[in-house]
């Protein structure tokens, strides 16, 4: 509190503080960093894998159709930040998701950096074959814990969707292609309202049983809170080991980081996020969507959790794509950091 | 994911879900509410007191000078939400904080609802007397864990500030007026950078020892994370019982709720949002609350 004159922002100590907090994520040689002590004392994982979904889940919900070359440049920039998983695109029909119409060109156009994985979303067997032909080496299938949501999204029941996934997963495994499973509406559905943890567990268990190596539990409309996150994870973890789980939290109600923290404390160490908090929310127009990768990294850095990701480079990629879609970043860290530099 | 047509927003179930989530805070008779079950299982407190600082800390940092009658109406609206503590104003010199120049008029103009407390910020003994004359029955003093910050803010050292607070607190206690103590820069200082938990503990302990009933630990520039919050609280809690502590988290880096959750290990939200809508229109800005953004937009669709 108190009005901070702009002179303070030029203060070397403040700049130093920001640098410390916008920590690059490179490990410090020698004595244990106090923050690392914290993470080890409290039972948190030592390493958190961030799955960057900006190019797919983020852009998919942006109104402006981003040109193919911009998407490719965006993904190439992300590839140089230390992120180890970047979801590239979705091999769905362009009738349903116009933003992803250039899926083949994007998949072929990106530079696949060693040590980085580039999964793509697959709705059915036909999409799978197109993806493989375009060079995809990892895929994801998209289930839901809500009958109404699945019906509205892909016009079938949960049971029928499982049938489609089964053939995709089976073909993928045949070709040694790893498959990730998404379960959306894990903490609430825009059509059905509340979703029981038991339903989420049932769908997750089916996908895991079919051969998905990881299940990403999505708070699709961002209504979850630490309470509902805890209850849902307690149920799912009876059937699926924490190491095979991820959380995908939308920030529509500002709860994402608190929900992610709760999941981390329960043993989950894979978190989905989108640079700049891209995506908006189709269910609350103008509201925010995916949790911002920058804000997530900032929190994880501050907790002494390794991510291997360079926050400054992520912010640069975020700045690039925000200019391209002509919008302000949804990341508070990016907003604060850029304003501090401009003063 | 997937594009949701606007029809879904009118779906009764979605509206019901929003209502459930924008829970009014009234307790449910009968079986244990699932949310209560969770809090009891995880060692979280059953009740959280929210200290509303919008009219003071919030408005103080707004560029637009809000008219006195708008401030009064704003506070009156907040008084009807179930909030039990609303910080009204600051009895500082208008030279330093022009937004608070009307402190006396606001204090006198608000309707003081039974069951609601209306603390005011006090920089020194002179401010204290003005506040009491204007009807204040609770006050707060503002310390900091950083020498540079205190120097820049009130032009003295931490030690000198303690001297000032001592006389204010002493006079307040003499009149049975409760005093809350703020410790700003608890997780970082815009001038000094890092602040040690030990320094925060030292300043907090001094204020608590002088008679403050509660110490509010402020992440003034919002740089804190669950890691630094935990370390700081572990240090402070060696000297001050948790029940006498509060956290005051700025959301500059989007970390506030995660930091608050860390600190935590019947307020009516809808009415709070209405009060928020009122003041945002008055200062002509968009709300920073994501819940308010999402809820209002869902209703408009």
PDB file of N, CA and C in Angstrom, chain A residues 1 3-5 8 11 13-14 17-18 20-21 38 56-57 60-61 121 142 149 153 190-194 220-221 223 231 251-255 257-258 261-262 265 282-283 285 288 295 298-299 302 332-333, chain B residues 1-5 8-9 11 13-14 17-18 20-21 38 56-57 60-61 121 142 149 189-194 220-221 223 225-227 231 251-255 257-258 261-262 265 290-291 294 297 301:
ATOM      1  N   UNK A   1       0.852  -1.178   0.000  1.00  0.00           N
ATOM      2  CA  UNK A   1       0.000   0.000   0.000  1.00  0.00           C
ATOM      3  C   UNK A   1       0.882   1.220   0.000  1.00  0.00           C
ATOM      4  N   UNK A   3       1.494   4.955  -2.222  1.00  0.00           N
ATOM      5  CA  UNK A   3       1.711   5.186  -3.645  1.00  0.00           C
ATOM      6  C   UNK A   3       3.193   5.076  -3.957  1.00  0.00           C
ATOM      7  N   UNK A   4       3.537   4.208  -4.856  1.00  0.00           N
ATOM      8  CA  UNK A   4       4.928   3.980  -5.203  1.00  0.00           C
ATOM      9  C   UNK A   4       5.300   4.894  -6.358  1.00  0.00           C
ATOM     10  N   UNK A   5       6.212   5.827  -6.118  1.00  0.00           N
ATOM     11  CA  UNK A   5       6.575   6.725  -7.230  1.00  0.00           C
ATOM     12  C   UNK A   5       7.315   5.951  -8.304  1.00  0.00           C
ATOM     13  N   UNK A   8      10.871   4.449  -8.000  1.00  0.00           N
ATOM     14  CA  UNK A   8      11.183   3.174  -7.353  1.00  0.00           C
ATOM     15  C   UNK A   8      11.352   2.071  -8.365  1.00  0.00           C
ATOM     16  N   UNK A  11      14.684   1.582  -9.368  1.00  0.00           N
ATOM     17  CA  UNK A  11      15.592   1.243  -8.278  1.00  0.00           C
ATOM     18  C   UNK A  11      16.259  -0.094  -8.572  1.00  0.00           C
ATOM     19  N   UNK A  13      17.481  -2.268  -6.650  1.00  0.00           N
ATOM     20  CA  UNK A  13      17.049  -3.384  -5.816  1.00  0.00           C
ATOM     21  C   UNK A  13      15.741  -3.972  -6.296  1.00  0.00           C
ATOM     22  N   UNK A  14      14.857  -3.106  -6.776  1.00  0.00           N
ATOM     23  CA  UNK A  14      13.586  -3.598  -7.274  1.00  0.00           C
ATOM     24  C   UNK A  14      13.808  -4.421  -8.531  1.00  0.00           C
ATOM     25  N   UNK A  17      15.090  -7.635  -7.459  1.00  0.00           N
ATOM     26  CA  UNK A  17      14.009  -8.455  -6.919  1.00  0.00           C
ATOM     27  C   UNK A  17      13.219  -9.092  -8.045  1.00  0.00           C
ATOM     28  N   UNK A  18      12.894  -8.290  -9.055  1.00  0.00           N
ATOM     29  CA  UNK A  18      12.152  -8.833 -10.185  1.00  0.00           C
ATOM     30  C   UNK A  18      12.960  -9.921 -10.865  1.00  0.00           C
ATOM     31  N   UNK A  20      15.171 -11.804  -9.518  1.00  0.00           N
ATOM     32  CA  UNK A  20      15.134 -12.993  -8.663  1.00  0.00           C
ATOM     33  C   UNK A  20      13.821 -13.727  -8.816  1.00  0.00           C
ATOM     34  N   UNK A  21      12.745 -12.957  -8.895  1.00  0.00           N
ATOM     35  CA  UNK A  21      11.442 -13.596  -8.977  1.00  0.00           C
ATOM     36  C   UNK A  21      11.134 -14.105 -10.370  1.00  0.00           C
ATOM     37  N   UNK A  38      12.146 -25.334   0.844  1.00  0.00           N
ATOM     38  CA  UNK A  38      10.705 -25.265   1.082  1.00  0.00           C
ATOM     39  C   UNK A  38      10.002 -26.406   0.402  1.00  0.00           C
ATOM     40  N   UNK A  56      -2.737 -24.752 -29.382  1.00  0.00           N
ATOM     41  CA  UNK A  56      -3.956 -25.490 -29.744  1.00  0.00           C
ATOM     42  C   UNK A  56      -5.154 -24.999 -28.947  1.00  0.00           C
ATOM     43  N   UNK A  57      -5.223 -25.302 -27.677  1.00  0.00           N
ATOM     44  CA  UNK A  57      -6.371 -24.901 -26.867  1.00  0.00           C
ATOM     45  C   UNK A  57      -6.486 -23.381 -26.799  1.00  0.00           C
ATOM     46  N   UNK A  60      -7.325 -21.944 -30.482  1.00  0.00           N
ATOM     47  CA  UNK A  60      -8.625 -22.482 -30.892  1.00  0.00           C
ATOM     48  C   UNK A  60      -9.763 -21.574 -30.460  1.00  0.00           C
ATOM     49  N   UNK A  61      -9.585 -20.922 -29.308  1.00  0.00           N
ATOM     50  CA  UNK A  61     -10.662 -20.087 -28.798  1.00  0.00           C
ATOM     51  C   UNK A  61     -10.478 -18.612 -29.088  1.00  0.00           C
ATOM     52  N   UNK A 121      -4.047 -33.078 -31.226  1.00  0.00           N
ATOM     53  CA  UNK A 121      -5.343 -33.605 -30.826  1.00  0.00           C
ATOM     54  C   UNK A 121      -5.977 -34.366 -31.982  1.00  0.00           C
ATOM     55  N   UNK A 142      -9.734 -36.688 -26.719  1.00  0.00           N
ATOM     56  CA  UNK A 142     -10.450 -35.722 -25.902  1.00  0.00           C
ATOM     57  C   UNK A 142     -11.785 -36.255 -25.406  1.00  0.00           C
ATOM     58  N   UNK A 149     -22.010 -32.644 -22.685  1.00  0.00           N
ATOM     59  CA  UNK A 149     -20.884 -31.936 -23.296  1.00  0.00           C
ATOM     60  C   UNK A 149     -20.346 -32.713 -24.489  1.00  0.00           C
ATOM     61  N   UNK A 153     -20.366 -31.516 -28.331  1.00  0.00           N
ATOM     62  CA  UNK A 153     -19.065 -31.311 -28.948  1.00  0.00           C
ATOM     63  C   UNK A 153     -18.793 -32.232 -30.120  1.00  0.00           C
ATOM     64  N   UNK A 190     -20.817 -26.950 -18.487  1.00  0.00           N
ATOM     65  CA  UNK A 190     -21.679 -25.819 -18.811  1.00  0.00           C
ATOM     66  C   UNK A 190     -23.114 -26.228 -19.086  1.00  0.00           C
ATOM     67  N   UNK A 191     -23.354 -27.501 -19.378  1.00  0.00           N
ATOM     68  CA  UNK A 191     -24.705 -27.974 -19.658  1.00  0.00           C
ATOM     69  C   UNK A 191     -25.333 -28.661 -18.455  1.00  0.00           C
ATOM     70  N   UNK A 192     -24.553 -29.528 -17.813  1.00  0.00           N
ATOM     71  CA  UNK A 192     -25.130 -30.335 -16.734  1.00  0.00           C
ATOM     72  C   UNK A 192     -24.922 -29.749 -15.354  1.00  0.00           C
ATOM     73  N   UNK A 193     -24.064 -28.751 -15.245  1.00  0.00           N
ATOM     74  CA  UNK A 193     -23.787 -28.223 -13.915  1.00  0.00           C
ATOM     75  C   UNK A 193     -22.745 -29.074 -13.210  1.00  0.00           C
ATOM     76  N   UNK A 194     -23.096 -29.555 -12.014  1.00  0.00           N
ATOM     77  CA  UNK A 194     -22.135 -30.334 -11.218  1.00  0.00           C
ATOM     78  C   UNK A 194     -21.822 -31.669 -11.878  1.00  0.00           C
ATOM     79  N   UNK A 220     -12.821 -27.291 -17.379  1.00  0.00           N
ATOM     80  CA  UNK A 220     -13.097 -26.669 -18.674  1.00  0.00           C
ATOM     81  C   UNK A 220     -13.688 -25.272 -18.581  1.00  0.00           C
ATOM     82  N   UNK A 221     -14.536 -25.045 -17.584  1.00  0.00           N
ATOM     83  CA  UNK A 221     -15.174 -23.737 -17.464  1.00  0.00           C
ATOM     84  C   UNK A 221     -14.645 -22.983 -16.254  1.00  0.00           C
ATOM     85  N   UNK A 223     -14.683 -23.322 -13.114  1.00  0.00           N
ATOM     86  CA  UNK A 223     -15.506 -23.112 -11.914  1.00  0.00           C
ATOM     87  C   UNK A 223     -14.946 -23.781 -10.668  1.00  0.00           C
ATOM     88  N   UNK A 231     -11.504 -33.022  -3.852  1.00  0.00           N
ATOM     89  CA  UNK A 231     -12.458 -34.134  -3.831  1.00  0.00           C
ATOM     90  C   UNK A 231     -12.362 -34.954  -5.111  1.00  0.00           C
ATOM     91  N   UNK A 251      -8.906 -20.382 -16.026  1.00  0.00           N
ATOM     92  CA  UNK A 251      -8.816 -19.345 -15.000  1.00  0.00           C
ATOM     93  C   UNK A 251      -9.992 -18.375 -15.040  1.00  0.00           C
ATOM     94  N   UNK A 252     -11.111 -18.839 -15.567  1.00  0.00           N
ATOM     95  CA  UNK A 252     -12.277 -17.990 -15.755  1.00  0.00           C
ATOM     96  C   UNK A 252     -12.691 -17.267 -14.482  1.00  0.00           C
ATOM     97  N   UNK A 253     -12.589 -17.921 -13.335  1.00  0.00           N
ATOM     98  CA  UNK A 253     -12.965 -17.325 -12.054  1.00  0.00           C
ATOM     99  C   UNK A 253     -11.731 -17.030 -11.199  1.00  0.00           C
ATOM    100  N   UNK A 254     -10.582 -16.930 -11.826  1.00  0.00           N
ATOM    101  CA  UNK A 254      -9.353 -16.576 -11.114  1.00  0.00           C
ATOM    102  C   UNK A 254      -8.838 -17.625 -10.148  1.00  0.00           C
ATOM    103  N   UNK A 255      -9.319 -18.846 -10.240  1.00  0.00           N
ATOM    104  CA  UNK A 255      -8.989 -19.872  -9.239  1.00  0.00           C
ATOM    105  C   UNK A 255      -7.868 -20.813  -9.664  1.00  0.00           C
ATOM    106  N   UNK A 257      -4.509 -20.934 -10.230  1.00  0.00           N
ATOM    107  CA  UNK A 257      -3.269 -21.213  -9.503  1.00  0.00           C
ATOM    108  C   UNK A 257      -3.542 -21.865  -8.157  1.00  0.00           C
ATOM    109  N   UNK A 258      -4.594 -21.435  -7.488  1.00  0.00           N
ATOM    110  CA  UNK A 258      -4.943 -22.064  -6.205  1.00  0.00           C
ATOM    111  C   UNK A 258      -5.312 -23.532  -6.436  1.00  0.00           C
ATOM    112  N   UNK A 261      -2.100 -25.462  -7.210  1.00  0.00           N
ATOM    113  CA  UNK A 261      -1.342 -25.662  -5.975  1.00  0.00           C
ATOM    114  C   UNK A 261      -1.909 -26.848  -5.197  1.00  0.00           C
ATOM    115  N   UNK A 262      -3.224 -26.914  -5.124  1.00  0.00           N
ATOM    116  CA  UNK A 262      -3.880 -28.026  -4.439  1.00  0.00           C
ATOM    117  C   UNK A 262      -3.498 -29.357  -5.091  1.00  0.00           C
ATOM    118  N   UNK A 265       0.060 -30.341  -4.280  1.00  0.00           N
ATOM    119  CA  UNK A 265       0.179 -30.817  -2.905  1.00  0.00           C
ATOM    120  C   UNK A 265      -0.330 -32.248  -2.769  1.00  0.00           C
ATOM    121  N   UNK A 282     -15.275 -19.643 -24.136  1.00  0.00           N
ATOM    122  CA  UNK A 282     -16.471 -19.550 -24.966  1.00  0.00           C
ATOM    123  C   UNK A 282     -17.758 -19.534 -24.140  1.00  0.00           C
ATOM    124  N   UNK A 283     -17.666 -19.872 -22.865  1.00  0.00           N
ATOM    125  CA  UNK A 283     -18.852 -19.958 -22.032  1.00  0.00           C
ATOM    126  C   UNK A 283     -19.085 -18.683 -21.237  1.00  0.00           C
ATOM    127  N   UNK A 285     -18.183 -14.998 -22.350  1.00  0.00           N
ATOM    128  CA  UNK A 285     -17.532 -14.170 -23.354  1.00  0.00           C
ATOM    129  C   UNK A 285     -16.784 -13.007 -22.718  1.00  0.00           C
ATOM    130  N   UNK A 288     -11.544 -14.667 -18.978  1.00  0.00           N
ATOM    131  CA  UNK A 288     -10.271 -15.298 -19.334  1.00  0.00           C
ATOM    132  C   UNK A 288     -10.449 -16.810 -19.467  1.00  0.00           C
ATOM    133  N   UNK A 295       2.341 -17.022 -15.445  1.00  0.00           N
ATOM    134  CA  UNK A 295       1.935 -16.927 -14.043  1.00  0.00           C
ATOM    135  C   UNK A 295       2.218 -18.238 -13.320  1.00  0.00           C
ATOM    136  N   UNK A 298       6.004 -18.484 -12.701  1.00  0.00           N
ATOM    137  CA  UNK A 298       6.353 -17.569 -11.611  1.00  0.00           C
ATOM    138  C   UNK A 298       6.077 -18.232 -10.268  1.00  0.00           C
ATOM    139  N   UNK A 299       4.893 -18.836 -10.135  1.00  0.00           N
ATOM    140  CA  UNK A 299       4.553 -19.487  -8.872  1.00  0.00           C
ATOM    141  C   UNK A 299       5.491 -20.669  -8.596  1.00  0.00           C
ATOM    142  N   UNK A 302       8.926 -19.604  -7.564  1.00  0.00           N
ATOM    143  CA  UNK A 302       8.911 -19.075  -6.203  1.00  0.00           C
ATOM    144  C   UNK A 302       8.818 -20.171  -5.147  1.00  0.00           C
ATOM    145  N   UNK A 332      -0.749 -11.927 -15.718  1.00  0.00           N
ATOM    146  CA  UNK A 332      -0.462 -10.813 -14.815  1.00  0.00           C
ATOM    147  C   UNK A 332       1.036 -10.589 -14.688  1.00  0.00           C
ATOM    148  N   UNK A 333       1.787 -11.665 -14.742  1.00  0.00           N
ATOM    149  CA  UNK A 333       3.239 -11.537 -14.651  1.00  0.00           C
ATOM    150  C   UNK A 333       3.762 -10.747 -15.840  1.00  0.00           C
TER     151      UNK A 333
ATOM    152  N   UNK B   1     -12.552 -27.192 -23.822  1.00  0.00           N
ATOM    153  CA  UNK B   1     -12.267 -26.878 -25.230  1.00  0.00           C
ATOM    154  C   UNK B   1     -13.527 -27.076 -26.028  1.00  0.00           C
ATOM    155  N   UNK B   2     -13.470 -26.727 -27.250  1.00  0.00           N
ATOM    156  CA  UNK B   2     -14.701 -26.812 -28.054  1.00  0.00           C
ATOM    157  C   UNK B   2     -15.432 -25.493 -27.965  1.00  0.00           C
ATOM    158  N   UNK B   3     -16.089 -25.103 -29.020  1.00  0.00           N
ATOM    159  CA  UNK B   3     -16.810 -23.839 -28.990  1.00  0.00           C
ATOM    160  C   UNK B   3     -18.213 -24.053 -28.437  1.00  0.00           C
ATOM    161  N   UNK B   4     -18.535 -23.358 -27.375  1.00  0.00           N
ATOM    162  CA  UNK B   4     -19.840 -23.527 -26.766  1.00  0.00           C
ATOM    163  C   UNK B   4     -20.780 -22.467 -27.310  1.00  0.00           C
ATOM    164  N   UNK B   5     -21.856 -22.894 -27.960  1.00  0.00           N
ATOM    165  CA  UNK B   5     -22.786 -21.886 -28.482  1.00  0.00           C
ATOM    166  C   UNK B   5     -23.447 -21.117 -27.350  1.00  0.00           C
ATOM    167  N   UNK B   8     -25.876 -22.481 -24.645  1.00  0.00           N
ATOM    168  CA  UNK B   8     -25.499 -23.174 -23.411  1.00  0.00           C
ATOM    169  C   UNK B   8     -25.557 -22.246 -22.215  1.00  0.00           C
ATOM    170  N   UNK B   9     -25.278 -20.966 -22.502  1.00  0.00           N
ATOM    171  CA  UNK B   9     -25.228 -20.036 -21.385  1.00  0.00           C
ATOM    172  C   UNK B   9     -26.605 -19.844 -20.771  1.00  0.00           C
ATOM    173  N   UNK B  11     -28.632 -22.358 -20.536  1.00  0.00           N
ATOM    174  CA  UNK B  11     -28.985 -23.675 -20.030  1.00  0.00           C
ATOM    175  C   UNK B  11     -29.211 -23.599 -18.532  1.00  0.00           C
ATOM    176  N   UNK B  13     -28.999 -25.772 -16.268  1.00  0.00           N
ATOM    177  CA  UNK B  13     -27.985 -26.418 -15.436  1.00  0.00           C
ATOM    178  C   UNK B  13     -26.784 -25.523 -15.227  1.00  0.00           C
ATOM    179  N   UNK B  14     -26.409 -24.792 -16.272  1.00  0.00           N
ATOM    180  CA  UNK B  14     -25.248 -23.908 -16.149  1.00  0.00           C
ATOM    181  C   UNK B  14     -25.557 -22.788 -15.183  1.00  0.00           C
ATOM    182  N   UNK B  17     -25.354 -24.181 -11.850  1.00  0.00           N
ATOM    183  CA  UNK B  17     -23.957 -24.373 -11.458  1.00  0.00           C
ATOM    184  C   UNK B  17     -23.359 -23.064 -10.982  1.00  0.00           C
ATOM    185  N   UNK B  18     -23.639 -21.997 -11.745  1.00  0.00           N
ATOM    186  CA  UNK B  18     -23.105 -20.696 -11.349  1.00  0.00           C
ATOM    187  C   UNK B  18     -23.659 -20.295  -9.994  1.00  0.00           C
ATOM    188  N   UNK B  20     -24.638 -22.269  -7.652  1.00  0.00           N
ATOM    189  CA  UNK B  20     -23.982 -23.087  -6.628  1.00  0.00           C
ATOM    190  C   UNK B  20     -22.598 -22.543  -6.334  1.00  0.00           C
ATOM    191  N   UNK B  21     -21.896 -22.137  -7.397  1.00  0.00           N
ATOM    192  CA  UNK B  21     -20.533 -21.688  -7.192  1.00  0.00           C
ATOM    193  C   UNK B  21     -20.465 -20.281  -6.659  1.00  0.00           C
ATOM    194  N   UNK B  38     -14.701 -31.008   3.231  1.00  0.00           N
ATOM    195  CA  UNK B  38     -13.340 -30.823   2.731  1.00  0.00           C
ATOM    196  C   UNK B  38     -12.525 -30.006   3.710  1.00  0.00           C
ATOM    197  N   UNK B  56     -10.360   2.064   1.238  1.00  0.00           N
ATOM    198  CA  UNK B  56      -9.138   2.777   1.630  1.00  0.00           C
ATOM    199  C   UNK B  56      -7.957   2.386   0.735  1.00  0.00           C
ATOM    200  N   UNK B  57      -7.425   1.203   0.879  1.00  0.00           N
ATOM    201  CA  UNK B  57      -6.267   0.771   0.088  1.00  0.00           C
ATOM    202  C   UNK B  57      -6.600   0.740  -1.396  1.00  0.00           C
ATOM    203  N   UNK B  60      -7.354   4.511  -2.660  1.00  0.00           N
ATOM    204  CA  UNK B  60      -6.148   5.307  -2.472  1.00  0.00           C
ATOM    205  C   UNK B  60      -5.243   5.267  -3.697  1.00  0.00           C
ATOM    206  N   UNK B  61      -5.257   4.140  -4.380  1.00  0.00           N
ATOM    207  CA  UNK B  61      -4.381   3.973  -5.534  1.00  0.00           C
ATOM    208  C   UNK B  61      -5.077   4.177  -6.868  1.00  0.00           C
ATOM    209  N   UNK B 121      -7.199   4.217   8.982  1.00  0.00           N
ATOM    210  CA  UNK B 121      -5.739   4.242   9.079  1.00  0.00           C
ATOM    211  C   UNK B 121      -5.280   5.542   9.732  1.00  0.00           C
ATOM    212  N   UNK B 142       0.386   1.712  10.369  1.00  0.00           N
ATOM    213  CA  UNK B 142       0.993   1.161   9.164  1.00  0.00           C
ATOM    214  C   UNK B 142       2.512   1.105   9.253  1.00  0.00           C
ATOM    215  N   UNK B 149      11.435   1.648   2.599  1.00  0.00           N
ATOM    216  CA  UNK B 149      10.025   1.888   2.309  1.00  0.00           C
ATOM    217  C   UNK B 149       9.419   2.841   3.328  1.00  0.00           C
ATOM    218  N   UNK B 189      10.332  -5.744  -1.122  1.00  0.00           N
ATOM    219  CA  UNK B 189      10.243  -4.289  -1.065  1.00  0.00           C
ATOM    220  C   UNK B 189      10.637  -3.700  -2.424  1.00  0.00           C
ATOM    221  N   UNK B 190       9.889  -2.690  -2.874  1.00  0.00           N
ATOM    222  CA  UNK B 190      10.217  -2.112  -4.172  1.00  0.00           C
ATOM    223  C   UNK B 190      11.566  -1.399  -4.181  1.00  0.00           C
ATOM    224  N   UNK B 191      12.083  -1.055  -3.000  1.00  0.00           N
ATOM    225  CA  UNK B 191      13.364  -0.354  -2.910  1.00  0.00           C
ATOM    226  C   UNK B 191      14.505  -1.301  -2.538  1.00  0.00           C
ATOM    227  N   UNK B 192      14.261  -2.155  -1.560  1.00  0.00           N
ATOM    228  CA  UNK B 192      15.334  -3.026  -1.065  1.00  0.00           C
ATOM    229  C   UNK B 192      15.369  -4.398  -1.712  1.00  0.00           C
ATOM    230  N   UNK B 193      14.322  -4.766  -2.408  1.00  0.00           N
ATOM    231  CA  UNK B 193      14.301  -6.110  -2.974  1.00  0.00           C
ATOM    232  C   UNK B 193      13.826  -7.112  -1.937  1.00  0.00           C
ATOM    233  N   UNK B 194      14.638  -8.154  -1.698  1.00  0.00           N
ATOM    234  CA  UNK B 194      14.233  -9.207  -0.757  1.00  0.00           C
ATOM    235  C   UNK B 194      14.171  -8.692   0.674  1.00  0.00           C
ATOM    236  N   UNK B 220       3.067  -6.192  -0.384  1.00  0.00           N
ATOM    237  CA  UNK B 220       2.757  -4.878  -0.933  1.00  0.00           C
ATOM    238  C   UNK B 220       2.888  -4.784  -2.448  1.00  0.00           C
ATOM    239  N   UNK B 221       3.873  -5.459  -3.015  1.00  0.00           N
ATOM    240  CA  UNK B 221       4.077  -5.374  -4.464  1.00  0.00           C
ATOM    241  C   UNK B 221       3.725  -6.688  -5.145  1.00  0.00           C
ATOM    242  N   UNK B 223       4.800  -9.672  -5.122  1.00  0.00           N
ATOM    243  CA  UNK B 223       5.831 -10.566  -5.676  1.00  0.00           C
ATOM    244  C   UNK B 223       5.875 -11.930  -5.001  1.00  0.00           C
ATOM    245  N   UNK B 225       5.109 -15.718  -3.456  1.00  0.00           N
ATOM    246  CA  UNK B 225       4.584 -16.977  -3.977  1.00  0.00           C
ATOM    247  C   UNK B 225       4.337 -17.874  -2.766  1.00  0.00           C
ATOM    248  N   UNK B 226       3.672 -19.010  -2.968  1.00  0.00           N
ATOM    249  CA  UNK B 226       3.441 -19.893  -1.826  1.00  0.00           C
ATOM    250  C   UNK B 226       4.722 -20.258  -1.063  1.00  0.00           C
ATOM    251  N   UNK B 227       5.835 -20.323  -1.765  1.00  0.00           N
ATOM    252  CA  UNK B 227       7.104 -20.629  -1.104  1.00  0.00           C
ATOM    253  C   UNK B 227       7.513 -19.552  -0.124  1.00  0.00           C
ATOM    254  N   UNK B 231       7.528 -19.501   4.171  1.00  0.00           N
ATOM    255  CA  UNK B 231       8.741 -19.234   4.957  1.00  0.00           C
ATOM    256  C   UNK B 231       8.519 -18.060   5.886  1.00  0.00           C
ATOM    257  N   UNK B 251      -2.216  -8.673  -5.983  1.00  0.00           N
ATOM    258  CA  UNK B 251      -2.318  -9.680  -7.035  1.00  0.00           C
ATOM    259  C   UNK B 251      -1.532  -9.296  -8.290  1.00  0.00           C
ATOM    260  N   UNK B 252      -0.537  -8.441  -8.117  1.00  0.00           N
ATOM    261  CA  UNK B 252       0.222  -7.907  -9.245  1.00  0.00           C
ATOM    262  C   UNK B 252       0.744  -8.991 -10.188  1.00  0.00           C
ATOM    263  N   UNK B 253       1.175 -10.115  -9.645  1.00  0.00           N
ATOM    264  CA  UNK B 253       1.701 -11.213 -10.456  1.00  0.00           C
ATOM    265  C   UNK B 253       0.740 -12.399 -10.475  1.00  0.00           C
ATOM    266  N   UNK B 254      -0.523 -12.156 -10.148  1.00  0.00           N
ATOM    267  CA  UNK B 254      -1.541 -13.206 -10.208  1.00  0.00           C
ATOM    268  C   UNK B 254      -1.397 -14.287  -9.153  1.00  0.00           C
ATOM    269  N   UNK B 255      -0.582 -14.046  -8.125  1.00  0.00           N
ATOM    270  CA  UNK B 255      -0.278 -15.106  -7.144  1.00  0.00           C
ATOM    271  C   UNK B 255      -1.150 -15.057  -5.886  1.00  0.00           C
ATOM    272  N   UNK B 257      -4.323 -15.534  -4.760  1.00  0.00           N
ATOM    273  CA  UNK B 257      -5.154 -16.608  -4.215  1.00  0.00           C
ATOM    274  C   UNK B 257      -4.326 -17.818  -3.800  1.00  0.00           C
ATOM    275  N   UNK B 258      -3.308 -18.136  -4.570  1.00  0.00           N
ATOM    276  CA  UNK B 258      -2.443 -19.265  -4.196  1.00  0.00           C
ATOM    277  C   UNK B 258      -1.726 -18.946  -2.883  1.00  0.00           C
ATOM    278  N   UNK B 261      -4.291 -19.172  -0.078  1.00  0.00           N
ATOM    279  CA  UNK B 261      -4.572 -20.583   0.221  1.00  0.00           C
ATOM    280  C   UNK B 261      -3.487 -21.158   1.117  1.00  0.00           C
ATOM    281  N   UNK B 262      -2.261 -20.799   0.777  1.00  0.00           N
ATOM    282  CA  UNK B 262      -1.144 -21.256   1.604  1.00  0.00           C
ATOM    283  C   UNK B 262      -1.310 -20.760   3.042  1.00  0.00           C
ATOM    284  N   UNK B 265      -3.845 -22.900   4.755  1.00  0.00           N
ATOM    285  CA  UNK B 265      -3.866 -24.345   4.944  1.00  0.00           C
ATOM    286  C   UNK B 265      -5.107 -24.596   5.592  1.00  0.00           C
ATOM    287  N   UNK B 290     -11.944 -11.585 -11.522  1.00  0.00           N
ATOM    288  CA  UNK B 290     -12.309 -12.515 -12.581  1.00  0.00           C
ATOM    289  C   UNK B 290     -13.679 -13.125 -12.338  1.00  0.00           C
ATOM    290  N   UNK B 291     -14.011 -13.330 -11.061  1.00  0.00           N
ATOM    291  CA  UNK B 291     -15.326 -13.895 -10.753  1.00  0.00           C
ATOM    292  C   UNK B 291     -16.403 -12.929 -11.232  1.00  0.00           C
ATOM    293  N   UNK B 294     -16.619 -12.939 -15.100  1.00  0.00           N
ATOM    294  CA  UNK B 294     -17.242 -14.149 -15.638  1.00  0.00           C
ATOM    295  C   UNK B 294     -18.717 -14.181 -15.306  1.00  0.00           C
ATOM    296  N   UNK B 297     -20.812 -11.457 -17.260  1.00  0.00           N
ATOM    297  CA  UNK B 297     -20.922 -11.745 -18.676  1.00  0.00           C
ATOM    298  C   UNK B 297     -21.841 -12.933 -18.922  1.00  0.00           C
ATOM    299  N   UNK B 301     -25.398 -12.768 -21.371  1.00  0.00           N
ATOM    300  CA  UNK B 301     -25.534 -13.522 -22.628  1.00  0.00           C
ATOM    301  C   UNK B 301     -26.944 -14.036 -22.820  1.00  0.00           C
TER     302      UNK B 301
END
